[in-house]
XYZ file of C-alpha atoms in Angstrom:
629
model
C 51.805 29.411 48.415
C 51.548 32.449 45.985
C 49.553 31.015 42.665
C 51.450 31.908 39.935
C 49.956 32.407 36.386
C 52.918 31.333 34.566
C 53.715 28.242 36.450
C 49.354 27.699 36.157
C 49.337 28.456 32.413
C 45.447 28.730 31.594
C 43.701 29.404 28.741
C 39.618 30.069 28.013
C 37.594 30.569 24.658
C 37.612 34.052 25.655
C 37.073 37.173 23.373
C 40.969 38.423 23.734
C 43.262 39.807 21.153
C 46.852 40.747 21.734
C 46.688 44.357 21.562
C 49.506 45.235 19.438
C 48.536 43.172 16.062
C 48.519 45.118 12.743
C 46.213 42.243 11.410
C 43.912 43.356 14.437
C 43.996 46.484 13.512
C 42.652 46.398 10.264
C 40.598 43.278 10.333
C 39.115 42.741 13.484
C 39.160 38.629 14.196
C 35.999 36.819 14.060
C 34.641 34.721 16.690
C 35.722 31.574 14.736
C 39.232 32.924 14.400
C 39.668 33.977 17.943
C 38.470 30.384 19.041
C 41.158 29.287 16.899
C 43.989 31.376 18.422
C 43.489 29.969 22.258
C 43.355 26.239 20.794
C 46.877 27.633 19.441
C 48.101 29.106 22.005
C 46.833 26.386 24.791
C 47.890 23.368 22.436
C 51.502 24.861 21.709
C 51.937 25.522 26.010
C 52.173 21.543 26.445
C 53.578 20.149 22.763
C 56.212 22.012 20.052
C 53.912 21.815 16.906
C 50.336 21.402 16.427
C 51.395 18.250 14.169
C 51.960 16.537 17.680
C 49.674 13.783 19.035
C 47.752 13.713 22.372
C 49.365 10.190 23.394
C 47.889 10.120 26.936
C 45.369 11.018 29.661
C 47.791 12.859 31.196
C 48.307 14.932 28.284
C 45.102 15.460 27.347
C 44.463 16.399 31.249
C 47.457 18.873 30.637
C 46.320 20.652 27.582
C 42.866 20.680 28.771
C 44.040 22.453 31.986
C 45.900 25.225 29.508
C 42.818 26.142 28.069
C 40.771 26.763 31.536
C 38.596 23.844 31.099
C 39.769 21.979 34.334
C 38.375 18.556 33.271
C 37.279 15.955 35.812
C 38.258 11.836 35.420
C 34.721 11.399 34.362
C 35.091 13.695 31.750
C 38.855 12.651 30.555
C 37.142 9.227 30.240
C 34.631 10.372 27.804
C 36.634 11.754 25.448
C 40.163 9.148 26.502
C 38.533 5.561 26.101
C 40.330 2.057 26.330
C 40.180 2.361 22.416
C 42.223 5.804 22.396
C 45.348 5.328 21.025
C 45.698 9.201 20.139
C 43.952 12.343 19.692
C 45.319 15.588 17.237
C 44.649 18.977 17.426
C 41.068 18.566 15.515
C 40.238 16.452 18.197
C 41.437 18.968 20.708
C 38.983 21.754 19.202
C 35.958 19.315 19.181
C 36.659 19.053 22.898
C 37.325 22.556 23.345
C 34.108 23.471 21.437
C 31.904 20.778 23.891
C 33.810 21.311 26.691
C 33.003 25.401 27.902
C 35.268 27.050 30.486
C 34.261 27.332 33.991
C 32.524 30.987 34.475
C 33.478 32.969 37.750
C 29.597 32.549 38.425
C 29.576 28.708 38.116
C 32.586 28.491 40.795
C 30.837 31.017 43.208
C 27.566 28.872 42.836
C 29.796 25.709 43.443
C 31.152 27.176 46.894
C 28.309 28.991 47.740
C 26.419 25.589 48.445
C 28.930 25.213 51.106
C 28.741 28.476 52.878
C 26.329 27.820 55.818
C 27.055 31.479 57.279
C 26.203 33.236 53.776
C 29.761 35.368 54.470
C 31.696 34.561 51.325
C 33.726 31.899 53.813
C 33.822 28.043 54.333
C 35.043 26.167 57.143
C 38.252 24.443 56.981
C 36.079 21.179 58.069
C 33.379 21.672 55.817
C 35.746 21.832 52.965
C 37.657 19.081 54.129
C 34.761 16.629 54.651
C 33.140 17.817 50.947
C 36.344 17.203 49.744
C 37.642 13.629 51.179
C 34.307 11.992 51.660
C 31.788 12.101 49.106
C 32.082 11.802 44.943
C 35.668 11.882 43.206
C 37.498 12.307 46.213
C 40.357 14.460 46.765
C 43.332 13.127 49.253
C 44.376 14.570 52.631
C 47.419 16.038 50.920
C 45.950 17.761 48.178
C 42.950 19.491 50.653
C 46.200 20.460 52.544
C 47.565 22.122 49.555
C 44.291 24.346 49.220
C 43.959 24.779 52.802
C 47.478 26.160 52.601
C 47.014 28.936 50.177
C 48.059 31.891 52.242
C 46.106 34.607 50.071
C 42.675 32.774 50.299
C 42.854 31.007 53.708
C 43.164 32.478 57.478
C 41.282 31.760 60.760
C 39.976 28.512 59.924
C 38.037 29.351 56.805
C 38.843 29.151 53.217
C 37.701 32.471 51.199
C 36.313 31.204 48.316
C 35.568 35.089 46.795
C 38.931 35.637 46.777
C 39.949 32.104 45.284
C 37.650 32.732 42.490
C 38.490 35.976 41.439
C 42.532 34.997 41.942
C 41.433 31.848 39.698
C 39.885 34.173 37.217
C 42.984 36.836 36.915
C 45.528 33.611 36.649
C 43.522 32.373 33.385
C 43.248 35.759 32.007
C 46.709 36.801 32.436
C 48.396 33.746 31.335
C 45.665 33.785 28.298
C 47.429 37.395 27.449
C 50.597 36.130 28.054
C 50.513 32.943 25.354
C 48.534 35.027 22.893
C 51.181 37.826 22.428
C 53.755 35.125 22.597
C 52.072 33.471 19.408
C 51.734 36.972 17.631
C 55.341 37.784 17.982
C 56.615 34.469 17.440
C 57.444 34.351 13.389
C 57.876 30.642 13.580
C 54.742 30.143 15.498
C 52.964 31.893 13.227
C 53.898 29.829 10.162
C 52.604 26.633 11.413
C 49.608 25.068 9.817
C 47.103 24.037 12.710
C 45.717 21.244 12.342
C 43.549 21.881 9.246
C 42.861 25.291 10.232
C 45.528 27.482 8.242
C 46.000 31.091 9.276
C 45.026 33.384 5.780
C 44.198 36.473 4.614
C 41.281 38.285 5.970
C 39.345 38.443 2.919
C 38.913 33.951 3.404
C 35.917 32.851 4.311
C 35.668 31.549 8.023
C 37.699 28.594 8.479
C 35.258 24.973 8.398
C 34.799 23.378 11.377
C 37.752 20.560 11.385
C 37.438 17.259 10.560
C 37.873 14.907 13.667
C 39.716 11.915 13.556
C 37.752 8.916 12.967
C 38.310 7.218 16.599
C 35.791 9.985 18.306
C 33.198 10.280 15.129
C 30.248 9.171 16.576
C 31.225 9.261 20.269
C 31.092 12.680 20.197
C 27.304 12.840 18.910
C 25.946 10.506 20.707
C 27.116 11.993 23.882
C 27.281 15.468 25.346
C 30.322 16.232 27.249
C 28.767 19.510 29.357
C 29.354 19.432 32.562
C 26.869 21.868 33.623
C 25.022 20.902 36.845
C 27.947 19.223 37.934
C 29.128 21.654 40.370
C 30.997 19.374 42.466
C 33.216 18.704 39.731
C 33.685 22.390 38.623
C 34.636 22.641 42.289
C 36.555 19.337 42.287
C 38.714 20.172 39.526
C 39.236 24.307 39.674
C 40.795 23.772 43.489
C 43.110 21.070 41.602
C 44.464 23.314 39.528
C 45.848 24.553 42.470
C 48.410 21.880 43.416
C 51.627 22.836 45.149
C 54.924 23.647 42.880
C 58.231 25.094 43.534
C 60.632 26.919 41.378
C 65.041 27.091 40.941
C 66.766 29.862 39.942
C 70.341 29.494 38.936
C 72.665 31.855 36.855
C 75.660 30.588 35.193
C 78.433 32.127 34.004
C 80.009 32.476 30.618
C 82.492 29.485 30.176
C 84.284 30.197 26.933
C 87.704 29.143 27.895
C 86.201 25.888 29.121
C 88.512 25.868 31.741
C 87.954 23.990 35.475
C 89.537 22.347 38.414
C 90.394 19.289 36.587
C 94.572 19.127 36.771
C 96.778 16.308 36.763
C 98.342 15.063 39.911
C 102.200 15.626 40.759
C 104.495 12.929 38.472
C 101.830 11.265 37.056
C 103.962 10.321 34.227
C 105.401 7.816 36.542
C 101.905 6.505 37.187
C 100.960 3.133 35.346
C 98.488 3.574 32.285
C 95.373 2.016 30.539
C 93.276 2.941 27.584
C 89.850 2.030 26.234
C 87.509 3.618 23.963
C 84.004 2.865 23.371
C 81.090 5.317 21.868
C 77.384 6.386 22.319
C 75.304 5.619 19.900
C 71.607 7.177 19.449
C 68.828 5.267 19.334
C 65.513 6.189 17.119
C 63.642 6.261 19.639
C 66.167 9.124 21.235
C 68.177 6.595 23.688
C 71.437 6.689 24.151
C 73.598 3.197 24.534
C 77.305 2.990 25.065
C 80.071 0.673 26.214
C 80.334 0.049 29.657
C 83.708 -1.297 31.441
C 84.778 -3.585 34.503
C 88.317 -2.523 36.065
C 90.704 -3.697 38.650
C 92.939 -1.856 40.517
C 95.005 -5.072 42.404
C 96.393 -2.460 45.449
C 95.117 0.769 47.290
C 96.085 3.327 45.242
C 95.603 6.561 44.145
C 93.756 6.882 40.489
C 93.409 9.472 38.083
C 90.087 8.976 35.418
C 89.438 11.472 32.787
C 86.954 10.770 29.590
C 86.538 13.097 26.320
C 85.050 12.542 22.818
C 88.082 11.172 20.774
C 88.858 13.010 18.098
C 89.127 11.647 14.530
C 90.202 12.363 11.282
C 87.971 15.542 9.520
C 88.173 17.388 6.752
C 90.508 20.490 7.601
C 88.318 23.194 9.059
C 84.964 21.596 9.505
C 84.444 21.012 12.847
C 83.712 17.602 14.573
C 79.998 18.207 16.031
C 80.645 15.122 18.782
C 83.283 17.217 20.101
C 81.360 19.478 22.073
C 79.063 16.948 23.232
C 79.714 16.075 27.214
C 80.651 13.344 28.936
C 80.965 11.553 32.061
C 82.271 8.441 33.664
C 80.267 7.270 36.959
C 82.722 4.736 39.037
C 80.796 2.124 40.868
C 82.412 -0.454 43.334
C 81.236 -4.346 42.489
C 80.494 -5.604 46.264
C 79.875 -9.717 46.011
C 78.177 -9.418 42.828
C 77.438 -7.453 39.507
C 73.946 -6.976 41.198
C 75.436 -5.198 44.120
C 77.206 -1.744 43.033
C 78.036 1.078 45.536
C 78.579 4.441 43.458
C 81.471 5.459 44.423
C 81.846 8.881 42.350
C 82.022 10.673 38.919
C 84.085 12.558 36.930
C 82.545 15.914 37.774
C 85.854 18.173 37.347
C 86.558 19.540 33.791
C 89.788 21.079 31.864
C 88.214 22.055 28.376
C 86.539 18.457 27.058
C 88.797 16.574 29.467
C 86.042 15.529 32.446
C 88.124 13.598 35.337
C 88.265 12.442 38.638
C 91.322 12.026 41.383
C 91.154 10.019 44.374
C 92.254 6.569 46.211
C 90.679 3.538 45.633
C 90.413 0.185 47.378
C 91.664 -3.363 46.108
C 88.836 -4.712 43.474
C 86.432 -4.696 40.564
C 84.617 -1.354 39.747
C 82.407 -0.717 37.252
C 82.788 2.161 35.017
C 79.326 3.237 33.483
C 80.049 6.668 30.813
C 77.352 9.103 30.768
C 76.111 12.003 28.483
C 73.320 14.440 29.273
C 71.556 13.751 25.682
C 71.090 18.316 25.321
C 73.576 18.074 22.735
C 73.652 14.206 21.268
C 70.208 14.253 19.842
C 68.678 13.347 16.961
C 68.536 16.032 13.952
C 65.675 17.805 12.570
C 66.747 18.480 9.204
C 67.616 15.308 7.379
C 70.115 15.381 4.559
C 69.451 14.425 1.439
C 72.326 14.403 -0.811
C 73.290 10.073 -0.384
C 77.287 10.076 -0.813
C 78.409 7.256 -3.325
C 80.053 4.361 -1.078
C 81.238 2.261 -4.122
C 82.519 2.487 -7.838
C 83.364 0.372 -10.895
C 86.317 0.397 -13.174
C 86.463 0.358 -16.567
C 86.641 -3.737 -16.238
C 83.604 -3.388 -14.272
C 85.905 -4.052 -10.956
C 84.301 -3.063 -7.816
C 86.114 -0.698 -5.472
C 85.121 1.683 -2.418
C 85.208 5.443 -3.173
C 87.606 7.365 -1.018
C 85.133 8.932 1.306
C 83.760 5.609 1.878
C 87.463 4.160 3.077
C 88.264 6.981 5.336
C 84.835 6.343 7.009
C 85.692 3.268 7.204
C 88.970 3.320 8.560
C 86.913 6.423 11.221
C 85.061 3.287 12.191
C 87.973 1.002 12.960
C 89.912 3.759 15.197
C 86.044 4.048 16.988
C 85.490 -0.169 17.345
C 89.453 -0.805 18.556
C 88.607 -0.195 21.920
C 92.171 -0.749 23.257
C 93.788 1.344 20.742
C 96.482 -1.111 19.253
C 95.629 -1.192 15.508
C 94.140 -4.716 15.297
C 90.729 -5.526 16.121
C 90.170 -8.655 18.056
C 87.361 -10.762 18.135
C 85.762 -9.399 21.029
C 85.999 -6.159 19.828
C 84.445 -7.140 16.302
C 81.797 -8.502 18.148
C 80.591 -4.917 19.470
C 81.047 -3.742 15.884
C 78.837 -7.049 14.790
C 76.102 -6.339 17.577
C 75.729 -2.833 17.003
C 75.154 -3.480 13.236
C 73.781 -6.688 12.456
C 72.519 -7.456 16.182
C 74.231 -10.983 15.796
C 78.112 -12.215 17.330
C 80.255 -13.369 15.331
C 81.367 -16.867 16.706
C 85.355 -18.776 16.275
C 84.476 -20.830 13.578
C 83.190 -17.826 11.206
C 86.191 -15.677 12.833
C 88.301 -18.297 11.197
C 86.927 -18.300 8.099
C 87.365 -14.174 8.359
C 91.251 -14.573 9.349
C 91.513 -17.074 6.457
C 90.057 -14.736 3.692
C 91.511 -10.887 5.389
C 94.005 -9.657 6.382
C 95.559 -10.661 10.247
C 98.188 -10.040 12.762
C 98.236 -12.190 16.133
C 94.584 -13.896 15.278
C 93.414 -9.975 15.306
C 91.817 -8.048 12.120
C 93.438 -5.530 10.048
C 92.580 -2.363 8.970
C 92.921 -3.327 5.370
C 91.201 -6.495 6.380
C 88.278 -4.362 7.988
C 88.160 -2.667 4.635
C 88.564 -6.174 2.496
C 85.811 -7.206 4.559
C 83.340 -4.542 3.569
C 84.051 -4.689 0.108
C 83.147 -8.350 0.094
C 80.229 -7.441 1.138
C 79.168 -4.792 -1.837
C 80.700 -7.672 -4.550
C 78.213 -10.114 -2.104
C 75.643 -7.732 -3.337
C 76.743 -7.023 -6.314
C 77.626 -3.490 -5.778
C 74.039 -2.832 -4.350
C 75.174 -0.494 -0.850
C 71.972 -0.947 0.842
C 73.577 -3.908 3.355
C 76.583 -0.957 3.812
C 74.270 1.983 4.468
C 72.528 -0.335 7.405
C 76.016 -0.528 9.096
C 76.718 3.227 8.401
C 73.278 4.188 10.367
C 73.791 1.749 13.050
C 77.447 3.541 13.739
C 75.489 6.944 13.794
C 76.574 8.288 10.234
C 74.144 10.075 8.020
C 73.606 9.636 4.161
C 76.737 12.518 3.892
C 78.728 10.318 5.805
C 78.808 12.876 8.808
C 78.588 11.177 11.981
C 76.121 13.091 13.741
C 74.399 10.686 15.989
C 77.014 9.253 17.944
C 80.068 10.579 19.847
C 83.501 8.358 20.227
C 85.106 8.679 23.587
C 88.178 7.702 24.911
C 88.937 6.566 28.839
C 92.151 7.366 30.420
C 92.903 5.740 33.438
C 96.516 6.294 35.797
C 96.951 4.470 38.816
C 99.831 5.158 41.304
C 100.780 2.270 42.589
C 99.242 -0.595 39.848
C 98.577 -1.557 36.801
C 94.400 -0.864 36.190
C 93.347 -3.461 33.851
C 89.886 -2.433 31.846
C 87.924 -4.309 29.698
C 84.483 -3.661 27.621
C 81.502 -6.421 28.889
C 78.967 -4.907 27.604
C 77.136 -1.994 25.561
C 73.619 -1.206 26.016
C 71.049 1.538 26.725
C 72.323 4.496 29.548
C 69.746 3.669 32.068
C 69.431 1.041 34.726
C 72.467 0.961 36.852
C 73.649 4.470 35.040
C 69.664 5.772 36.461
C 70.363 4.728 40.093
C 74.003 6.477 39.633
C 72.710 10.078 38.899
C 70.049 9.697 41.023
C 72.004 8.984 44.268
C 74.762 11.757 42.962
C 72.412 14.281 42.749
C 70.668 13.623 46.146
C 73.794 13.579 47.640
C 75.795 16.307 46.388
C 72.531 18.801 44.902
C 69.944 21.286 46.386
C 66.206 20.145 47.635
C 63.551 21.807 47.938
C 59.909 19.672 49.287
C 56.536 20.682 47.468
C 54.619 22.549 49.868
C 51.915 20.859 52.077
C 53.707 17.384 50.262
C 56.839 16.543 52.361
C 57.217 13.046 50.082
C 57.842 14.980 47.111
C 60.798 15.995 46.727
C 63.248 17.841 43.849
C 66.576 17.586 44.160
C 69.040 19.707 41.792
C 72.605 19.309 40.899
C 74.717 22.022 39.387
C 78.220 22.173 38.026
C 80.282 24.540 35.477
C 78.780 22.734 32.412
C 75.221 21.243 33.185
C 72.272 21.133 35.824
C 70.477 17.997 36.743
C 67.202 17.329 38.543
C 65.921 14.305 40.094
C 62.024 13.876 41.280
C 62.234 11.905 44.512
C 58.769 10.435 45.391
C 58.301 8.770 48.714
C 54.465 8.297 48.619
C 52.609 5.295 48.013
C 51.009 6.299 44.692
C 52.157 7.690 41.719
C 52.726 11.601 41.335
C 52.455 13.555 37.937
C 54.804 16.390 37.673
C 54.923 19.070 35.692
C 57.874 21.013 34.414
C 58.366 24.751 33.424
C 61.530 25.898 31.408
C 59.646 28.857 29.846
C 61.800 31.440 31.668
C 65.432 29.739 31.241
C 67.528 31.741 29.164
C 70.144 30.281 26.869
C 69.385 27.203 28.014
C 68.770 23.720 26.379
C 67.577 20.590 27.977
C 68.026 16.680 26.753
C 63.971 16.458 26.785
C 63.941 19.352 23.560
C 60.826 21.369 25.425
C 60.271 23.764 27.818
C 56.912 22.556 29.024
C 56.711 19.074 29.656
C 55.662 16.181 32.555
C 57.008 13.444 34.242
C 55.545 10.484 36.000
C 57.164 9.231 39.031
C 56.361 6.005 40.279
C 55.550 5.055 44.233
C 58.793 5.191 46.516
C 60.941 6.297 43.499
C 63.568 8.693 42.209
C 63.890 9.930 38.827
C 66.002 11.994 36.620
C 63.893 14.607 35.459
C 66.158 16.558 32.848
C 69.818 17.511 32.079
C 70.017 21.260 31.354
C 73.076 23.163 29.449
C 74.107 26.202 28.121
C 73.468 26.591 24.553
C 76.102 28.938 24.170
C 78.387 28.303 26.293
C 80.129 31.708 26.018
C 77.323 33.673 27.045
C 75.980 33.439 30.787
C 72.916 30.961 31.012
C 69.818 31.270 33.777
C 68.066 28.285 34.640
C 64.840 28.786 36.017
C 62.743 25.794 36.079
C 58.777 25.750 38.327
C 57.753 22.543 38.933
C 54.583 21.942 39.912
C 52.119 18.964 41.039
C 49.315 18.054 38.981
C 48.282 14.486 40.323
C-alpha cells in the first residue's frame, strides 16, 4: 500500500512557513505564532471552525494524529477522563504544548531495539511477536497492514530506515500542504482561534490560552511526555499506518435534468392513487417523513414516481425544496411489518420526477421516501426580520395578516395527504403530532366540527384557518403558540419554508386499483437504513481495505447522487475515516470534507450521500477512506 500524505494528514510544531506570505515577508513569525498556525491548520483538518468542540476520544485521537503527535490509549486517557464531556481548541494547544512530536531519532531508537543484526532491518517475526504479545497490543490484522507496506517491507524483514524517513516526508508534506491552504484561504483566515486572534505584527506575543476549567489542575499535576516510552512511539507511529482505499468518479454536467425515467405505453388507461406527505428537519439535523402501506390486489404492472410538490410562491422567487431530491424505497411486507424484503427504488429520473416501472405481486408493500439530506439541511444564516402573523381592527377585532393565511392555506395543501380539499381526522392528526406532539381524539374532533367549518365529518380550509385564529384570540393575540406550529412545519420567522420539502407520490397500476394510506411519520432511519444499505451492496462498487478483507466500502452511483455504505464483518468495532478534500463541486449530507464514522461489529452503514453542487457543471468525487481503529 503506497502511504499517502493527504489521505495521512499530519501535522508537527515544526518551524514552517508557507513560502509565499507577504506577512512573512516583512515580519518574520515568532515561535509563538508559528505554534499557533499548526494548532490551526491541524484543528481545522478534522472540524469546520475552531469554535467546534472535541466531543470524543476518537476525535481527540483524530486531531491529535493531524498534528504528528500519534498519541497512545494511555495517553488519550490522560487528557480524555470519565469526567470529559468536551475539550476546545485551548485545550487542544495545552495538549499540543505537553504533548511533543515524535523526532525521526526517537522512532529509529524505538526500532533499533529490535534490530538484532544491526542492518537497519527487523524480522517479520520479531515485529510480529513485539507487536501482538507484550504492552498495548496491536491485532493480527493491523501487524498485517504494516507488514504489507510494499515500499518498506521485502524478504521477510520490515525496513524500518525507510519507514521512518517515509513517516517523516508524509508529516512534512501534508504540514506544507494545510499551511498554504490556511494562508490562501480568506475565510480561514478571518476566524478567531480560540482566544488566540491573528493581529498585526506590531502586538505583543499572543498569552498562553486559558484552558477550560475541566483539565485545570490535571494538567499540572501530571506530565503528559511520553519520552522513554518507546514502545508506544513505536506502537502508535506504525498505527498511523492503517490500510485505506480511495474512489474516483467524474460526473457529468446535468443541466437539463433529464434521465431514463418515461412513462409506460397507455398509462392513462392505468388506475391511479395519490398521497402526499413531507420531510421535516429535525434540530438535531434528522430528517422524518411520512411513510405509506399499499396494496396492489392482482399481479400487475406499476408505475411509482415521487417529486417535491410544488406550492403557491410569490411570482419569481424560487421554491428552495424544489431542488431538493427524493426517493421512494418499495419494500414487500412478508407475514409481518417486522419482516420487509426491499424490493427496489425509484432510481430513474425525468427532471424532479424520480420513478420506478415494474410488476409486482398480490400484497402489502411498504413505501419508505428518502432524501440524501446534501441539500435539506439546516441554514447557517438565521433570519431575523419576524413577519407579523396577526392584526387588529380599529374595534380591536383580531384577524390573520395575509401572509399569514396563504401560509396557512400552504400548510393545508402540505397536511391533505390525499389531495381532496378536506382534511380528515387522520390526517389532522399528523398535522397535531408534528406540532403539538399530541392526537387529537373523536370527542375533541367533535367539538372541532361543531365550532369550524366541515364537509363529510372532514375539516375545511376556512375551518383550518378559523381554527388558528381561535387560537391567537385564545391568546389574546400573543403568536408565540402560532410561531411553535410554524417551526414544527419547517417555516422560518419570514415565513419561508426552508427546512422541510412537500412531496407528492404518484402511483399507476395496470391492472388494479393501488390503495395507499399514511401509518406513520417518523425519523428516515431504521427500516429506510437497512433499505440503502442492501441497495447499495447490491447494485454499487466494492472495494476491501487492504490486509482487512472484513472491511468493506461499497459505493453507489447514479445521474444525481453517490452513496457509500461501510460494511464491517469483524467482531469489534472499526473507526473509519473519511477524505472529501479532493472532490470538486461536490457537497455531502454530513457538511465536511474530513470526517469519521464508527461502524459497529457485523454491521453496515451509510457513510454519506454526495451531490453535485452545481448541477450544471461536471462534479468529481474522490473520497480516501482510511482505517484508524
Amino acid at each position: 500500500m503506497a502511504i499517502s500524505p493527504r489521505s495521512d494528514a499530519t501535522f508537527s510544531s515544526q518551524k514552517s512557513t508557507p513560502s509565499e506570505s507577504p506577512r512573512t515577508k516583512k515580519f518574520p513569525l515568532t515561535e509563538e505564532e508559528i505554534f499557533y498556525m499548526n494548532c490551526r491548520a491541524a484543528y481545522l483538518t478534522v472540524f469546520k471552525s475552531s469554535l467546534e468542540n472535541i466531543i470524543s476520544k476518537d476525535q481527540l485521537y483524530l486531531a491529535l494524529q493531524h498534528a504528528g503527535r500519534n498519541p497512545s490509549q494511555k495517553t488519550i486517557n490522560k487528557y480524555w477522563t470519565p469526567q470529559t464531556a468536551k475539550l476546545n481548541f485551548d485545550d487542544f494547544c495545552i495538549i499540543l504544548r505537553k504533548e511533543k512530536p515524535t523526532s525521526k531519532a526517537e522512532l529509529l531508537k524505538s526500532f533499533k531495539q529490535l534490530d538484532v543484526n544491526d542492518d537497519g532491518c527487523i524480522l517479520h517475526t520479531d515485529l510480529y511477536k513485539f507487536l501482538t504479545k507484550r504492552g498495548e497490543k496491536m491485532t493480527r490484522e493491523e501487524v498485517n497492514a504494516i507488514i504489507n507496506l510494499t515500499d518498506v517491507n521485502a524478504d521477510g524483514k520490515f525496513d524500518y530506515i525507510k519507514f521512518c524517513k517515509l513517516y517523516m516526508t508524509a508529516n512534512e508534506q501534508c504540514l506544507k500542504t494545510t499551511l498554504e491552504k490556511l494562508e490562501v484561504d480568506s475565510k480561514m483566515r478571518r476566524h478567531q482561534f480560540g482566544n488566540h486572534i491573528e493581529g498585526s505584527p506590531e502586538r505583543d506575543p499572543s498569552p498562553v490560552p486559558k484552558p477550560s476549567p475541566k483539565i485545570i489542575g490535571k494538567t499540572d499535576q501530571e506530565t503528559f511526555s511520553n519520552k522513554g516510552d518507546t514502545r508506544s512511539s513505536l506502537l502508535s507511529a506504525t498505527r498511523k499506518f492503517k490500510t485505506s482505499v480511495s474512489f474516483t468518479i467524474t460526473m457529468g454536467a446535468n443541466g437539463n435534468r433529464n434521465s431514463k425515467l418515461t412513462e409506460p405505453n397507455l398509462i392513462k388507461d392505468w388506475q391511479y392513487m395519490q398521497s402526499k406527505g413531507c420531510f421535516f428537519l429535525e434540530e438535531d439535523g434528522e430528517i422524518i417523513s411520512h411513510q405509506y402501506r399499499m396494496q396492489i390486489a392482482q399481479r400487475s404492472m406499476v408505475y411509482l414516481t415521487i417529486k417535491p410538490l410544488n406550492l403557491s410562491q410569490v411570482e419569481g422567487k424560487p421554491s428552495p425544496w424544489l431542488s431538493v431530491d427524493t426517493a421512494l424505497y418499495i419494500l414487500k411486507e412478508n407475514e409481518s411489518q417486522a419482516n420487509l424484503q426491499l424490493v427496489c427504488f425509484t432510481e430513474l429520473r425525468n427532471r424532479e420526477v424520480f420513478g420506478w416501472t415494474g410488476e409486482l405481486g398480490p400484497g402489502i408493500y411498504w413505501l419508505i421516501p428518502s432524501t440524501t439530506g446534501c441539500r435539506l439541511r439546516k441554514k447557517i444564516n438565521p433570519v431575523t426580520d419576524e413577519a407579523q402573523l396577526v392584526y387588529r381592527d380599529e374595534t380591536g377585532k383580531l384577524f390573520l395578516t395575509k401572509e399569514f393565511k396563504s401560509t396557512l392555506s400552504d400548510i393545508f395543501e402540505v397536511i391533505d395527504l390525499d389531495g381532496n380539499g378536506l382534511l380528515s381526522l387522520e390526517e389532522y392528526n399528523f398535522f397535531e403530532l408534528r406540532t403539538s406532539g399530541e392526537k387529537c381524539d373523536e370527542d375533541a374532533w367533535a367539538v372541532c366540527r361543531d365550532n369550524f367549518d366541515t364537509k363529510r365529518n372532514e375539516l375545511t380550509r376556512q375551518g383550518f384557518m378559523d381554527l388558528n385564529l381561535m387560537e391567537a384570540n385564545d391568546r389574546e393575540g400573543d403568536p408565540c403558540d402560532l410561531w411553535v406550529t410554524l417551526h414544527s412545519m419547517g417555516y422560518n420567522k419570514a415565513l419561508e419554508l426552508t427546512e422541510a420539502c412537500p412531496f407528492v407520490i404518484d402511483i399507476y397500476a395496470e391492472k388494479c386499483k393501488p390503495k395507499i394510506k399514511a401509518v406513520h411519520m417518523e425519523a428516515c432511519s431504521g427500516q429506510l437504513e437497512k433499505a440503502i444499505c442492501k441497495s447499495v451492496l447490491s447494485k454499487g462498487d466494492a472495494k476491501v481495505m487492504d490486509g482487512y478483507e472484513n472491511i468493506i466500502v461499497h459505493t453507489y452511483s447514479c445521474d444525481t447522487w453517490i452513496t457509500s455504505v461501510i460494511e464491517n464483518k469483524s467482531d469489534e468495532k472499526v473507526i473509519i475515516h473519511i477524505n472529501n478534500e479532493l472532490s470538486k463541486n461536490c457537497v455531502n449530507n454530513r457538511g465536511l470534507n474530513i470526517f469519521a464514522v464508527e461502524v459497529g461489529p457485523k454491521s453496515t452503514m451509510v457513510c454519506q450521500h454526495v451531490m453535485p453542487l452545481n448541477e450544471r457543471q461536471e462534479w468529481i468525487y474522490y473520497c480516501i477512506y482510511s482505517l484508524i481503529s
